[in-house]
Every structure is written in C-alpha cells, then in structure tokens.
Coordinates of N, CA, C and O in Angstrom, one line a residue:
M1 N 7.2 5.8 -1.1 CA 8.2 6.0 -0.1 C 8.1 7.2 0.7 O 8.2 7.3 1.9
D2 N 7.8 8.3 0.0 CA 7.6 9.6 0.6 C 6.6 9.6 1.7 O 6.8 10.2 2.8
N3 N 5.5 9.0 1.5 CA 4.4 8.9 2.5 C 4.8 8.0 3.7 O 4.1 8.1 4.7
A4 N 5.8 7.2 3.6 CA 6.2 6.3 4.7 C 7.2 6.9 5.6 O 7.6 6.3 6.6
V5 N 7.7 8.1 5.2 CA 8.8 8.7 6.0 C 8.2 9.1 7.4 O 8.9 8.9 8.4
E6 N 7.1 9.7 7.4 CA 6.5 10.2 8.6 C 5.5 9.2 9.2 O 4.8 8.6 8.5
D7 N 5.7 8.9 10.5 CA 4.9 7.9 11.1 C 3.4 8.1 11.0 O 2.6 7.1 10.8
H8 N 2.9 9.3 11.0 CA 1.5 9.6 10.9 C 0.9 9.2 9.5 O -0.3 9.0 9.4
S9 N 1.7 9.2 8.5 CA 1.1 8.8 7.1 C 1.4 7.4 6.7 O 0.9 6.9 5.7
R10 N 2.1 6.6 7.6 CA 2.3 5.2 7.2 C 1.1 4.4 7.1 O 1.0 3.5 6.2
P11 N 0.0 4.6 7.9 CA -1.2 3.8 7.7 C -1.8 4.0 6.3 O -2.4 3.1 5.8
R12 N -1.6 5.2 5.7 CA -2.1 5.4 4.4 C -1.4 4.5 3.4 O -2.1 4.0 2.5
V13 N -0.1 4.3 3.6 CA 0.6 3.4 2.7 C 0.1 2.0 2.8 O -0.2 1.3 1.8
R14 N -0.1 1.5 4.0 CA -0.6 0.2 4.2 C -2.0 0.0 3.6 O -2.3 -1.0 2.9
A15 N -2.9 1.0 3.9 CA -4.2 0.9 3.4 C -4.2 0.9 1.8 O -5.0 0.2 1.2
M16 N -3.4 1.7 1.2 CA -3.3 1.8 -0.3 C -2.9 0.4 -0.8 O -3.5 -0.1 -1.8
L17 N -1.9 -0.2 -0.2 CA -1.4 -1.5 -0.7 C -2.5 -2.6 -0.5 O -2.7 -3.4 -1.4
Q18 N -3.2 -2.5 0.6 CA -4.2 -3.5 0.9 C -5.4 -3.3 -0.1 O -5.9 -4.3 -0.6
A19 N -5.7 -2.1 -0.3 CA -6.8 -1.8 -1.3 C -6.5 -2.3 -2.7 O -7.3 -2.9 -3.4
G20 N -5.2 -2.0 -3.1 CA -4.8 -2.5 -4.4 C -4.8 -4.0 -4.5 O -5.2 -4.5 -5.5
S21 N -4.3 -4.7 -3.4 CA -4.3 -6.1 -3.4 C -5.8 -6.7 -3.6 O -6.0 -7.6 -4.3
K22 N -6.7 -6.1 -2.9 CA -8.1 -6.5 -3.0 C -8.7 -6.3 -4.4 O -9.6 -7.0 -4.8
M23 N -8.1 -5.3 -5.2 CA -8.6 -5.1 -6.5 C -7.8 -5.9 -7.5 O -8.0 -5.8 -8.7
G24 N -6.9 -6.8 -7.0 CA -6.1 -7.7 -7.9 C -4.7 -7.2 -8.2 O -4.0 -7.8 -9.1
L25 N -4.2 -6.1 -7.6 CA -2.9 -5.7 -7.8 C -1.9 -6.7 -7.3 O -2.0 -7.2 -6.1
T26 N -1.0 -7.1 -8.1 CA 0.1 -8.1 -7.7 C 1.5 -7.5 -7.8 O 2.4 -8.0 -7.1
V27 N 1.7 -6.5 -8.7 CA 3.0 -5.9 -8.9 C 2.8 -4.4 -8.9 O 1.9 -3.9 -9.5
C28 N 3.7 -3.6 -8.2 CA 3.6 -2.2 -8.2 C 5.0 -1.6 -8.3 O 5.9 -2.1 -7.7
R29 N 5.1 -0.6 -9.2 CA 6.4 0.1 -9.3 C 6.4 1.3 -8.5 O 5.4 2.1 -8.5
T30 N 7.5 1.6 -7.7 CA 7.6 2.7 -6.9 C 9.0 3.3 -6.9 O 9.9 2.6 -7.3
W31 N 9.1 4.6 -6.6 CA 10.4 5.2 -6.6 C 11.3 4.7 -5.4 O 10.8 4.6 -4.3
A32 N 12.5 4.5 -5.7 CA 13.5 4.2 -4.6 C 14.7 5.1 -4.9 O 15.9 4.7 -4.8
F33 N 14.4 6.4 -5.2 CA 15.5 7.4 -5.4 C 15.0 8.7 -5.0 O 13.8 9.0 -4.9
N34 N 15.9 9.6 -4.8 CA 15.7 11.0 -4.5 C 17.0 11.5 -4.0 O 17.3 11.2 -2.9
D35 N 17.7 12.3 -4.8 CA 19.0 12.8 -4.4 C 19.0 14.3 -4.2 O 18.1 15.0 -4.7
G36 N 20.0 14.8 -3.5 CA 20.2 16.2 -3.3 C 19.5 16.7 -2.0 O 19.2 16.0 -1.1
S37 N 19.3 18.0 -2.0 CA 18.7 18.6 -0.8 C 17.2 18.7 -0.9 O 16.6 19.5 -0.3
L38 N 16.6 17.8 -1.8 CA 15.2 17.8 -2.0 C 14.5 17.2 -0.8 O 15.1 16.5 0.1
Y39 N 13.2 17.3 -0.7 CA 12.3 16.8 0.3 C 12.5 15.3 0.4 O 12.3 14.6 -0.6
H40 N 12.8 14.8 1.5 CA 13.0 13.4 1.8 C 13.9 12.7 0.8 O 13.6 11.6 0.3
A41 N 15.1 13.2 0.7 CA 16.1 12.7 -0.2 C 16.8 11.5 0.5 O 17.1 11.5 1.6
L42 N 17.0 10.4 -0.3 CA 17.7 9.2 0.2 C 19.2 9.6 0.4 O 19.8 9.3 1.4
Q43 N 19.7 10.2 -0.7 CA 21.1 10.6 -0.7 C 21.2 12.1 -0.6 O 20.9 12.8 -1.6
I44 N 21.6 12.7 0.5 CA 21.6 14.1 0.7 C 22.7 14.8 -0.1 O 22.5 15.9 -0.7
S45 N 23.8 14.2 -0.1 CA 25.0 14.6 -0.9 C 25.8 13.3 -1.1 O 25.5 12.3 -0.5
P46 N 26.8 13.4 -2.1 CA 27.5 12.2 -2.4 C 28.1 11.5 -1.1 O 28.8 12.1 -0.3
G47 N 27.6 10.2 -0.9 CA 28.1 9.4 0.2 C 27.4 9.7 1.6 O 27.7 9.1 2.5
Q48 N 26.5 10.7 1.6 CA 25.7 11.0 2.8 C 24.3 10.6 2.6 O 23.6 11.2 1.7
F49 N 23.7 9.7 3.5 CA 22.4 9.2 3.3 C 21.5 9.6 4.5 O 22.0 9.7 5.6
D50 N 20.2 9.6 4.3 CA 19.3 9.9 5.3 C 18.6 8.6 5.8 O 17.8 8.0 5.1
E51 N 19.0 8.1 7.0 CA 18.6 6.8 7.5 C 17.1 6.7 7.6 O 16.4 5.7 7.4
K52 N 16.4 7.8 8.0 CA 15.0 7.9 8.2 C 14.3 7.5 6.8 O 13.3 6.8 6.8
V53 N 14.8 8.0 5.7 CA 14.2 7.8 4.4 C 14.4 6.3 4.0 O 13.5 5.7 3.4
F54 N 15.6 5.8 4.3 CA 15.8 4.3 4.0 C 14.9 3.5 4.9 O 14.4 2.4 4.4
K55 N 14.6 3.8 6.1 CA 13.6 3.1 6.9 C 12.2 3.2 6.3 O 11.5 2.2 6.3
A56 N 11.9 4.3 5.7 CA 10.6 4.4 5.0 C 10.6 3.5 3.8 O 9.5 2.8 3.6
L57 N 11.7 3.4 3.1 CA 11.7 2.4 1.9 C 11.6 1.0 2.4 O 10.9 0.2 1.8
D58 N 12.2 0.7 3.6 CA 12.0 -0.6 4.2 C 10.6 -0.9 4.5 O 10.1 -2.0 4.2
Y59 N 9.9 0.1 5.0 CA 8.5 0.0 5.3 C 7.6 -0.3 4.0 O 6.8 -1.3 4.0
V60 N 7.9 0.4 3.0 CA 7.2 0.2 1.7 C 7.5 -1.2 1.2 O 6.6 -1.9 0.6
A61 N 8.7 -1.6 1.3 CA 9.2 -2.9 0.8 C 8.4 -4.1 1.5 O 8.5 -5.2 1.0
E62 N 7.7 -3.8 2.6 CA 6.9 -4.9 3.2 C 5.6 -5.0 2.5 O 4.7 -5.7 3.1
A63 N 5.5 -4.5 1.3 CA 4.2 -4.7 0.5 C 3.9 -6.1 0.3 O 2.7 -6.5 0.2
W64 N 4.9 -7.0 0.4 CA 4.6 -8.4 0.2 C 3.6 -8.9 1.2 O 2.8 -9.9 1.0
R65 N 3.5 -8.3 2.4 CA 2.5 -8.7 3.4 C 1.1 -8.5 2.9 O 0.2 -9.2 3.4
S66 N 0.9 -7.6 1.9 CA -0.4 -7.4 1.3 C -0.5 -8.2 0.0 O -1.5 -8.1 -0.7
G67 N 0.5 -9.0 -0.3 CA 0.4 -9.8 -1.5 C 0.9 -9.1 -2.8 O 0.6 -9.5 -3.9
V68 N 1.6 -7.9 -2.6 CA 2.0 -7.1 -3.7 C 3.6 -7.2 -3.8 O 4.3 -7.0 -2.8
R69 N 4.1 -7.4 -5.0 CA 5.5 -7.4 -5.2 C 5.9 -6.0 -5.8 O 5.1 -5.4 -6.5
L70 N 7.1 -5.6 -5.5 CA 7.5 -4.2 -5.9 C 8.6 -4.3 -6.9 O 9.4 -5.1 -6.9
I71 N 8.5 -3.3 -7.8 CA 9.6 -3.0 -8.7 C 10.1 -1.6 -8.3 O 9.4 -0.7 -8.3
L72 N 11.4 -1.6 -7.8 CA 11.9 -0.3 -7.3 C 12.7 0.4 -8.4 O 13.7 -0.1 -9.0
S73 N 12.2 1.6 -8.8 CA 12.9 2.4 -9.7 C 14.1 3.1 -9.0 O 13.9 3.9 -8.1
L74 N 15.3 2.9 -9.5 CA 16.5 3.4 -8.8 C 17.0 4.7 -9.4 O 17.8 5.4 -8.7
V75 N 16.6 5.0 -10.6 CA 17.1 6.3 -11.3 C 15.9 6.9 -12.0 O 14.9 6.3 -12.2
N76 N 16.2 8.1 -12.5 CA 15.1 8.9 -13.1 C 15.8 9.8 -14.1 O 16.9 10.2 -13.9
N77 N 15.0 10.3 -15.1 CA 15.6 11.2 -16.1 C 15.2 12.7 -15.8 O 15.6 13.6 -16.5
L78 N 14.5 13.0 -14.7 CA 14.1 14.3 -14.3 C 15.2 15.0 -13.5 O 15.6 14.4 -12.4
A79 N 15.8 16.1 -13.9 CA 16.8 16.8 -13.1 C 16.4 17.1 -11.7 O 17.2 17.0 -10.8
A80 N 15.1 17.4 -11.5 CA 14.6 17.7 -10.1 C 14.7 16.5 -9.2 O 14.6 16.7 -8.0
Y81 N 14.9 15.3 -9.7 CA 14.9 14.2 -8.8 C 16.2 13.4 -9.0 O 16.2 12.1 -8.8
G82 N 17.3 14.0 -9.3 CA 18.6 13.3 -9.3 C 18.9 12.7 -10.7 O 19.5 11.6 -10.7
K83 N 18.5 13.3 -11.7 CA 18.7 12.8 -13.1 C 19.9 12.0 -13.3 O 21.0 12.4 -12.9
K84 N 19.7 10.8 -13.9 CA 20.9 10.0 -14.2 C 21.7 10.7 -15.3 O 21.2 11.3 -16.2
G85 N 23.0 10.6 -15.2 CA 23.9 11.2 -16.1 C 23.9 10.5 -17.5 O 24.2 9.4 -17.5
L86 N 23.6 11.2 -18.5 CA 23.6 10.7 -19.9 C 24.6 11.4 -20.8 O 24.9 11.1 -21.9
E87 N 25.2 12.5 -20.2 CA 26.1 13.3 -21.0 C 27.4 12.7 -21.1 O 27.9 12.0 -20.4

C-alpha cells in the first residue's frame, strides 16, 4: 500500500504483482492499516482519514488483474503501527 501512495512508485507495485503471478503467486497478504501521524497513515486521528492513502489501497486491491487475490491485514500488534488494544 505504501508504495502505491505516490504516482511515481505505482508501476513498481504492478510489476511486483505481475512477477509474483508469473512465479505462481495466487494469494498475497498485505497491510491495510496504519494509524496516527505516521508516514502514509490511513487514519490520521480518530475519525480523520487520508483519502490519498485509501486510493493507494484501492490501487493495490486491483491485484486481481494480475491473477492475485489479497488478504488485507486490518490490525497489528506493533505500537508503532497502531497496535490493537488488548489491555
């Protein structure tokens, strides 16, 4: 998702998915989360979202065009990336 935010790096995403597909990749897990004031955060603060990052996720979700299905990870246990609350 991060590489798809900027227009200049989107071809890298497409090339990676196409290369994976040629090697037999059919399913890929990728991040669909990033909260806070971090680099390319989906949710900048509670209830405030970055539309540009969501558009990047939409771009990555077009992986099916390369024959690859995605599993989107929505949460994470690392505090630096919006750790899900377990307390």
